Amino acid sequence: MTRVVIAPDSLKGTISAAAAAAALAEGWTSIEPDDRPIARPMADGGEGTLAAFAAARPDAVRMPLGAGRSGDPFWLLLPPEPEAPRGTAVVELAATCGIERVGTGRPLDAGTEAFGAAIAAALDHGVSRLVLGIGSSASTDGGAGVLTA
């Protein structure tokens, strides 16, 4: 038996990293039934970063911003560990003000205030470490909105 690690990113607008990994693993197994594919969805710091962390760390807690409705932005809290005794926050720009969230209707009005609010919420929670995914930005404010949060 051979173990095979399958670690794709998403294919923007078509399939998530988790769905791609599952499909690739299924295809691999159909050709090599004795092999053991291990799906590990990845992200490049943009859309899908929170999902990749959540897949890798099932003990991560979704920390909603706002009312916590489905589709509302959130950040992830990873459990404490020796290097981060108060936990690690993972904040994804794409989940707060990225291309997928903002759209292309008014590009000159796209800002990073929501990303700053998510960072502030994580810091207010008292985390020891902060991981920021800054891909898939739709902002045109050069990050000034982060500073106003």
XYZ file of N, CA and C in Angstrom:
447
model
N 0.843 -1.186 0.000
C 0.000 0.000 0.000
C 0.886 1.247 0.000
N 0.548 2.152 -0.860
C 1.256 3.419 -0.961
C 0.339 4.524 -0.462
N 0.882 5.406 0.357
C 0.126 6.592 0.769
C 0.441 7.712 -0.209
N -0.595 8.428 -0.604
C -0.464 9.512 -1.570
C -1.114 10.752 -0.966
N -0.352 11.830 -0.836
C -0.907 13.082 -0.320
C -1.437 13.891 -1.498
N -2.692 14.283 -1.389
C -3.343 15.089 -2.418
C -3.649 16.438 -1.785
N -2.977 17.498 -2.262
C -3.054 18.810 -1.614
C -3.302 19.926 -2.630
N -4.516 19.984 -3.193
C -4.802 21.038 -4.169
C -5.309 22.320 -3.515
N -5.188 23.410 -4.234
C -5.862 24.660 -3.900
C -7.200 24.623 -4.638
N -8.044 25.602 -4.389
C -9.309 25.677 -5.118
C -9.036 26.087 -6.567
N -9.998 25.841 -7.394
C -9.954 26.329 -8.770
C -11.025 27.409 -8.828
N -10.585 28.656 -8.681
C -11.472 29.801 -8.463
C -12.716 29.763 -9.349
N -13.853 29.848 -8.681
C -15.122 29.909 -9.376
C -15.661 28.574 -9.847
N -14.917 27.488 -9.607
C -15.390 26.195 -10.099
C -15.493 25.138 -9.012
N -14.453 24.986 -8.185
C -14.458 23.913 -7.190
C -13.589 24.321 -5.999
N -14.054 23.979 -4.808
C -13.275 24.287 -3.601
C -12.091 23.337 -3.492
N -11.129 23.700 -2.663
C -9.958 22.843 -2.452
C -10.376 21.500 -1.868
N -11.320 21.503 -0.931
C -11.773 20.247 -0.317
C -12.460 19.352 -1.344
N -13.309 19.941 -2.182
C -13.997 19.152 -3.207
C -13.007 18.623 -4.243
N -12.020 19.442 -4.607
C -10.996 18.994 -5.561
C -10.190 17.842 -4.973
N -9.806 17.966 -3.701
C -9.036 16.900 -3.047
C -9.841 15.606 -2.997
N -11.124 15.714 -2.660
C -11.973 14.520 -2.591
C -12.121 13.862 -3.966
N -12.318 14.673 -4.999
C -12.465 14.128 -6.354
C -11.173 13.471 -6.828
N -10.042 14.116 -6.554
C -8.755 13.537 -6.948
C -8.490 12.231 -6.198
N -8.827 12.206 -4.909
C -8.635 10.982 -4.118
C -9.516 9.851 -4.648
N -10.750 10.181 -4.982
C -11.659 9.167 -5.527
C -11.131 8.636 -6.862
N -10.673 9.542 -7.710
C -10.111 9.124 -8.995
C -8.881 8.255 -8.824
N -8.008 8.652 -7.887
C -6.788 7.870 -7.630
C -7.146 6.450 -7.192
N -8.086 6.366 -6.242
C -8.483 5.065 -5.711
C -9.120 4.182 -6.787
N -9.801 4.796 -7.740
C -10.423 3.998 -8.805
C -9.370 3.348 -9.702
N -8.187 3.945 -9.786
C -7.100 3.398 -10.605
C -6.169 2.509 -9.773
N -5.916 2.933 -8.534
C -5.004 2.212 -7.630
C -5.743 1.893 -6.328
N -6.614 0.880 -6.321
C -7.465 0.620 -5.155
C -6.715 0.247 -3.878
N -5.481 -0.202 -3.989
C -4.731 -0.568 -2.787
C -4.014 0.622 -2.151
N -3.931 1.740 -2.866
C -3.272 2.930 -2.322
C -4.196 3.635 -1.338
N -3.578 4.460 -0.499
C -4.340 5.219 0.493
C -4.127 6.711 0.250
N -5.051 7.369 -0.472
C -4.909 8.813 -0.674
C -5.266 9.577 0.601
N -4.487 10.603 0.887
C -4.708 11.453 2.054
C -5.000 12.850 1.528
N -6.237 13.304 1.691
C -6.653 14.613 1.181
C -6.265 15.704 2.170
N -5.540 16.694 1.697
C -5.137 17.844 2.505
C -5.360 19.116 1.688
N -6.594 19.661 1.695
C -6.862 20.878 0.929
C -5.932 22.007 1.371
N -5.498 22.804 0.435
C -4.572 23.903 0.696
C -5.172 25.224 0.218
N -4.490 26.306 0.535
C -4.860 27.634 0.048
C -3.592 28.465 -0.041
N -3.668 29.511 -0.830
C -2.495 30.360 -1.040
C -2.541 31.647 -0.220
N -3.429 31.703 0.754
C -3.566 32.906 1.568
C -4.791 33.717 1.196
N -5.450 33.356 0.112
C -6.677 34.029 -0.303
C -7.886 33.194 0.055
N -8.886 33.254 -0.806
C -10.125 32.499 -0.620
C -9.788 31.039 -0.341
N -10.412 30.487 0.697
C -10.187 29.095 1.057
C -9.185 28.876 2.174
N -8.511 29.934 2.620
C -7.513 29.782 3.681
C -8.156 29.296 4.979
N -9.272 29.902 5.373
C -9.943 29.468 6.602
C -10.417 28.027 6.477
N -10.934 27.665 5.321
C -11.403 26.289 5.109
C -10.248 25.299 5.195
N -9.086 25.670 4.656
C -7.921 24.781 4.711
C -7.453 24.597 6.155
N -7.406 25.679 6.924
C -7.033 25.568 8.341
C -8.054 24.719 9.091
N -9.348 24.934 8.819
C -10.393 24.174 9.509
C -10.315 22.688 9.167
N -9.978 22.372 7.920
C -9.839 20.966 7.530
C -8.644 20.324 8.231
N -7.566 21.095 8.374
C -6.355 20.570 9.016
C -6.500 20.504 10.534
N -7.307 21.403 11.089
C -7.484 21.480 12.541
C -8.973 21.423 12.889
N -9.553 20.232 12.969
C -10.981 20.118 13.285
C -11.352 20.717 14.641
N -10.361 20.954 15.498
C -10.619 21.543 16.809
C -10.665 23.068 16.760
N -10.506 23.661 15.574
C -10.601 25.117 15.432
C -12.046 25.556 15.660
N -12.208 26.745 16.227
C -13.534 27.278 16.538
C -13.812 28.472 15.631
N -14.979 28.452 14.968
C -15.414 29.601 14.156
C -15.833 30.721 15.091
N -15.247 31.894 14.903
C -15.575 33.056 15.722
C -16.264 34.073 14.809
N -17.604 34.156 14.871
C -18.326 35.017 13.933
C -18.147 36.495 14.241
N -18.224 37.284 13.185
C -18.275 38.737 13.310
C -19.722 39.130 13.064
N -20.220 40.098 13.768
C -21.611 40.487 13.580
C -22.550 39.491 14.224
N -23.683 39.258 13.574
C -24.741 38.419 14.138
C -24.427 36.931 14.050
N -23.433 36.563 13.277
C -23.067 35.164 13.160
C -23.977 34.366 12.234
N -24.699 35.076 11.349
C -25.554 34.379 10.385
C -24.691 33.642 9.371
N -25.270 32.633 8.751
C -24.571 31.906 7.693
C -24.162 32.891 6.606
N -22.920 32.830 6.203
C -22.415 33.752 5.190
C -21.744 34.982 5.769
N -21.959 35.249 7.073
C -21.284 36.381 7.710
C -19.798 36.076 7.845
N -18.953 37.112 7.830
C -17.517 36.877 8.009
C -17.212 36.297 9.392
N -16.110 35.593 9.471
C -15.673 35.011 10.736
C -14.159 34.857 10.692
N -13.583 34.553 11.858
C -12.173 34.183 11.937
C -12.109 32.874 12.704
N -10.971 32.196 12.614
C -10.809 30.913 13.298
C -9.923 31.064 14.519
N -10.292 30.383 15.588
C -9.472 30.320 16.792
C -8.920 28.908 16.902
N -7.599 28.795 16.795
C -6.940 27.503 16.973
C -6.614 27.338 18.451
N -6.684 26.135 18.972
C -6.473 25.907 20.401
C -5.071 26.294 20.869
N -4.945 26.510 22.171
C -3.628 26.826 22.742
C -2.622 25.711 22.493
N -1.382 26.110 22.398
C -0.256 25.177 22.303
C 0.933 25.875 22.945
N 2.028 25.188 23.186
C 3.138 25.800 23.920
C 3.612 27.139 23.346
N 3.665 27.254 22.011
C 4.155 28.504 21.410
C 3.091 29.602 21.403
N 1.842 29.243 21.631
C 0.735 30.201 21.616
C -0.254 29.813 22.716
N 0.092 30.099 23.977
C -0.719 29.619 25.098
C -2.149 30.162 25.140
N -2.426 31.262 24.455
C -3.793 31.804 24.420
C -4.450 31.570 23.056
N -3.881 30.669 22.286
C -4.465 30.318 20.996
C -3.926 31.164 19.856
N -4.270 30.743 18.661
C -3.864 31.423 17.433
C -5.114 31.804 16.662
N -5.160 33.039 16.190
C -6.262 33.488 15.339
C -5.824 33.411 13.888
N -6.726 32.936 13.035
C -6.502 32.939 11.594
C -7.570 33.843 10.993
N -7.129 34.913 10.338
C -8.039 35.888 9.741
C -7.755 35.938 8.247
N -8.796 35.817 7.451
C -8.663 35.793 5.997
C -9.289 37.050 5.401
N -8.489 37.837 4.704
C -8.988 39.044 4.052
C -10.125 38.703 3.092
N -9.985 37.634 2.326
C -11.006 37.263 1.340
C -12.367 37.024 1.988
N -12.382 36.531 3.227
C -13.644 36.244 3.915
C -14.321 37.509 4.422
N -13.572 38.597 4.528
C -14.140 39.834 5.059
C -14.385 40.878 3.980
N -13.473 41.013 3.047
C -13.618 42.053 2.016
C -12.932 41.658 0.713
N -12.920 40.376 0.424
C -12.272 39.889 -0.787
C -13.157 39.983 -2.018
N -12.590 39.614 -3.135
C -13.277 39.682 -4.422
C -14.604 38.934 -4.380
N -14.604 37.746 -3.803
C -15.814 36.932 -3.765
C -16.912 37.577 -2.931
N -16.532 38.340 -1.938
C -17.494 38.944 -1.017
C -18.000 40.297 -1.512
N -17.104 41.104 -2.046
C -17.436 42.477 -2.423
C -17.980 42.558 -3.843
N -17.443 41.756 -4.743
C -17.847 41.844 -6.139
C -17.101 42.957 -6.853
N -17.555 43.277 -8.018
C -16.837 44.264 -8.832
C -17.678 45.497 -9.123
N -18.795 45.670 -8.434
C -19.708 46.777 -8.718
C -19.134 48.163 -8.515
N -18.402 48.391 -7.431
C -17.868 49.726 -7.122
C -16.438 49.589 -6.623
N -15.499 49.310 -7.503
C -14.132 49.030 -7.065
C -13.465 50.175 -6.308
N -13.809 51.412 -6.612
C -13.160 52.528 -5.919
C -13.641 52.673 -4.481
N -14.751 52.029 -4.152
C -15.269 52.082 -2.782
C -14.877 50.864 -1.956
N -14.150 49.927 -2.546
C -13.790 48.693 -1.837
C -12.685 48.982 -0.828
N -12.946 48.689 0.437
C -11.976 48.978 1.488
C -11.691 47.773 2.360
N -10.788 47.960 3.306
C -10.339 46.869 4.177
C -10.818 47.014 5.620
N -11.834 47.851 5.847
C -12.321 48.058 7.211
C -12.767 46.753 7.864
N -13.459 45.903 7.120
C -13.949 44.636 7.686
C -12.791 43.717 8.073
N -11.718 43.740 7.294
C -10.534 42.950 7.635
C -9.937 43.476 8.937
N -9.847 44.796 9.066
C -9.351 45.399 10.301
C -10.226 45.056 11.492
N -11.546 45.032 11.285
C -12.465 44.680 12.374
C -12.253 43.233 12.817
N -11.997 42.346 11.867
C -11.749 40.941 12.213
C -10.439 40.800 12.983
N -9.417 41.528 12.558
C -8.129 41.507 13.271
C -8.320 42.042 14.686
N -9.044 43.161 14.809
C -9.289 43.751 16.127
C -10.053 42.778 17.027
N -11.045 42.086 16.471
C -11.817 41.115 17.262
C -10.916 39.993 17.769
N -10.025 39.524 16.908
C -9.104 38.454 17.313
C -8.159 38.944 18.406
N -7.628 40.145 18.245
C -6.721 40.697 19.260
C -7.461 40.963 20.565
N -8.699 41.451 20.472
C -9.506 41.671 21.678
C -9.778 40.360 22.414
N -9.821 39.276 21.682
C -10.019 37.950 22.283
C -8.794 37.541 23.108
N -7.639 38.161 22.819
C -6.430 37.895 23.592
C -5.541 36.802 23.048
N -5.630 36.518 21.758
C -4.812 35.440 21.184
C -3.321 35.743 21.314
N -2.536 34.687 21.340
C -1.074 34.817 21.419
C -0.443 35.048 20.059
N -1.101 34.537 19.033
C -0.502 34.589 17.698
C -1.603 34.899 16.685
N -1.219 35.599 15.624
C -2.150 36.012 14.582
C -1.599 35.587 13.229
N -2.408 34.861 12.449
C -2.036 34.459 11.090
C -2.991 35.183 10.151
N -2.442 35.949 9.208
C -3.267 36.716 8.279
C -3.122 36.176 6.869
N -4.243 35.852 6.244
C -4.265 35.480 4.831
C -4.681 36.708 4.048
N -3.826 37.200 3.161
C -4.113 38.489 2.519
C -4.330 38.398 1.009
N -4.675 37.220 0.509
C -4.937 37.088 -0.923
C -6.384 37.385 -1.265
N -6.677 37.451 -2.538
C -8.029 37.678 -3.084
C -8.615 39.010 -2.647
N -7.787 40.023 -2.529
C -8.252 41.336 -2.098
C -9.048 42.032 -3.193
N -10.104 42.719 -2.771
C -10.870 43.553 -3.698
C -10.680 45.019 -3.347
N -9.822 45.305 -2.386
C -9.712 46.664 -1.865
C -8.868 47.561 -2.755
N -9.177 48.838 -2.657
C -8.394 49.854 -3.362
C -7.930 50.939 -2.396
N -7.975 50.635 -1.097
C -7.598 51.650 -0.108
C -6.172 51.484 0.404
N -5.418 50.558 -0.173
C -4.031 50.363 0.245
C -3.891 49.888 1.681
N -4.953 49.351 2.253
C -4.914 48.872 3.628
C -5.268 49.924 4.661
N -5.612 51.126 4.228
C -5.941 52.193 5.176
C -7.133 51.820 6.052
N -8.071 51.067 5.514
C -9.239 50.662 6.287
C -8.889 49.797 7.479
N -7.836 49.003 7.362
C -7.393 48.166 8.482
C -7.022 49.057 9.659
N -6.379 50.176 9.375
C -5.901 51.065 10.433
C -7.027 51.795 11.146
N -8.193 51.889 10.521
C -9.304 52.606 11.154
C -10.131 51.719 12.072
N -9.899 50.424 12.021
C -10.732 49.494 12.813
C -10.402 49.571 14.293
